[in-house]
Steps between C-alpha positions, in 0.01 A plus 500: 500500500223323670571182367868415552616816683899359449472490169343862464758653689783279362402597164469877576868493686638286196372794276491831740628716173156418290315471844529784649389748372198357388422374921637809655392829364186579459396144621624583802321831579137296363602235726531713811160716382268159442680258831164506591384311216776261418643395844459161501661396840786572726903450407654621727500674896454838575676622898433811568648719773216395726657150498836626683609252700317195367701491136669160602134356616355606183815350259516192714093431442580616077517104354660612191851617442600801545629631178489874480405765754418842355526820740361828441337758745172449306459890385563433108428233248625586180334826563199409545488591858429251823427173347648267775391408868445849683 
């Protein structure tokens, strides 16, 4: 994934049946307990509700595309409890 990130991620999406459950479950629930250990660098934005009223300023200043935006009220992560920005 490191290496050529499109092709990781191509490769998985090309083959999400043999994937998956292999990257999800329980490599999900390790991920989440060791992010810690294995984050290697930012890939995305968090906004929070303390940035109400400056969500344009901070997209406009974001030099990548905007490709997905995930909302959640921050309580549960796969049930794991408050993982996000709180």
């Amino acid at each position: 994934r490191n290496e050529n990130p499109h092709v990781h991620y191509q490769l998985v999406l090309s083959n999400l049946t043999e994937f998956l459950p292999l990257l999800y479950t329980p490599t999900v629930g390790e991920a989440c307990q060791k992010f810690d250990k294995i984050w290697q660098g930012p890939e995305g934005m968090y906004i929070t509700a303390k940035d109400r009223g400056n969500i344009r300023k901070i997209l406009d200043n974001w030099t990548k595309p905007v490709d997905l935006i995930v909302v959640s009220d921050g309580s549960r992560i796969l049930g794991l409890g408050d993982l996000g920005a709180n």
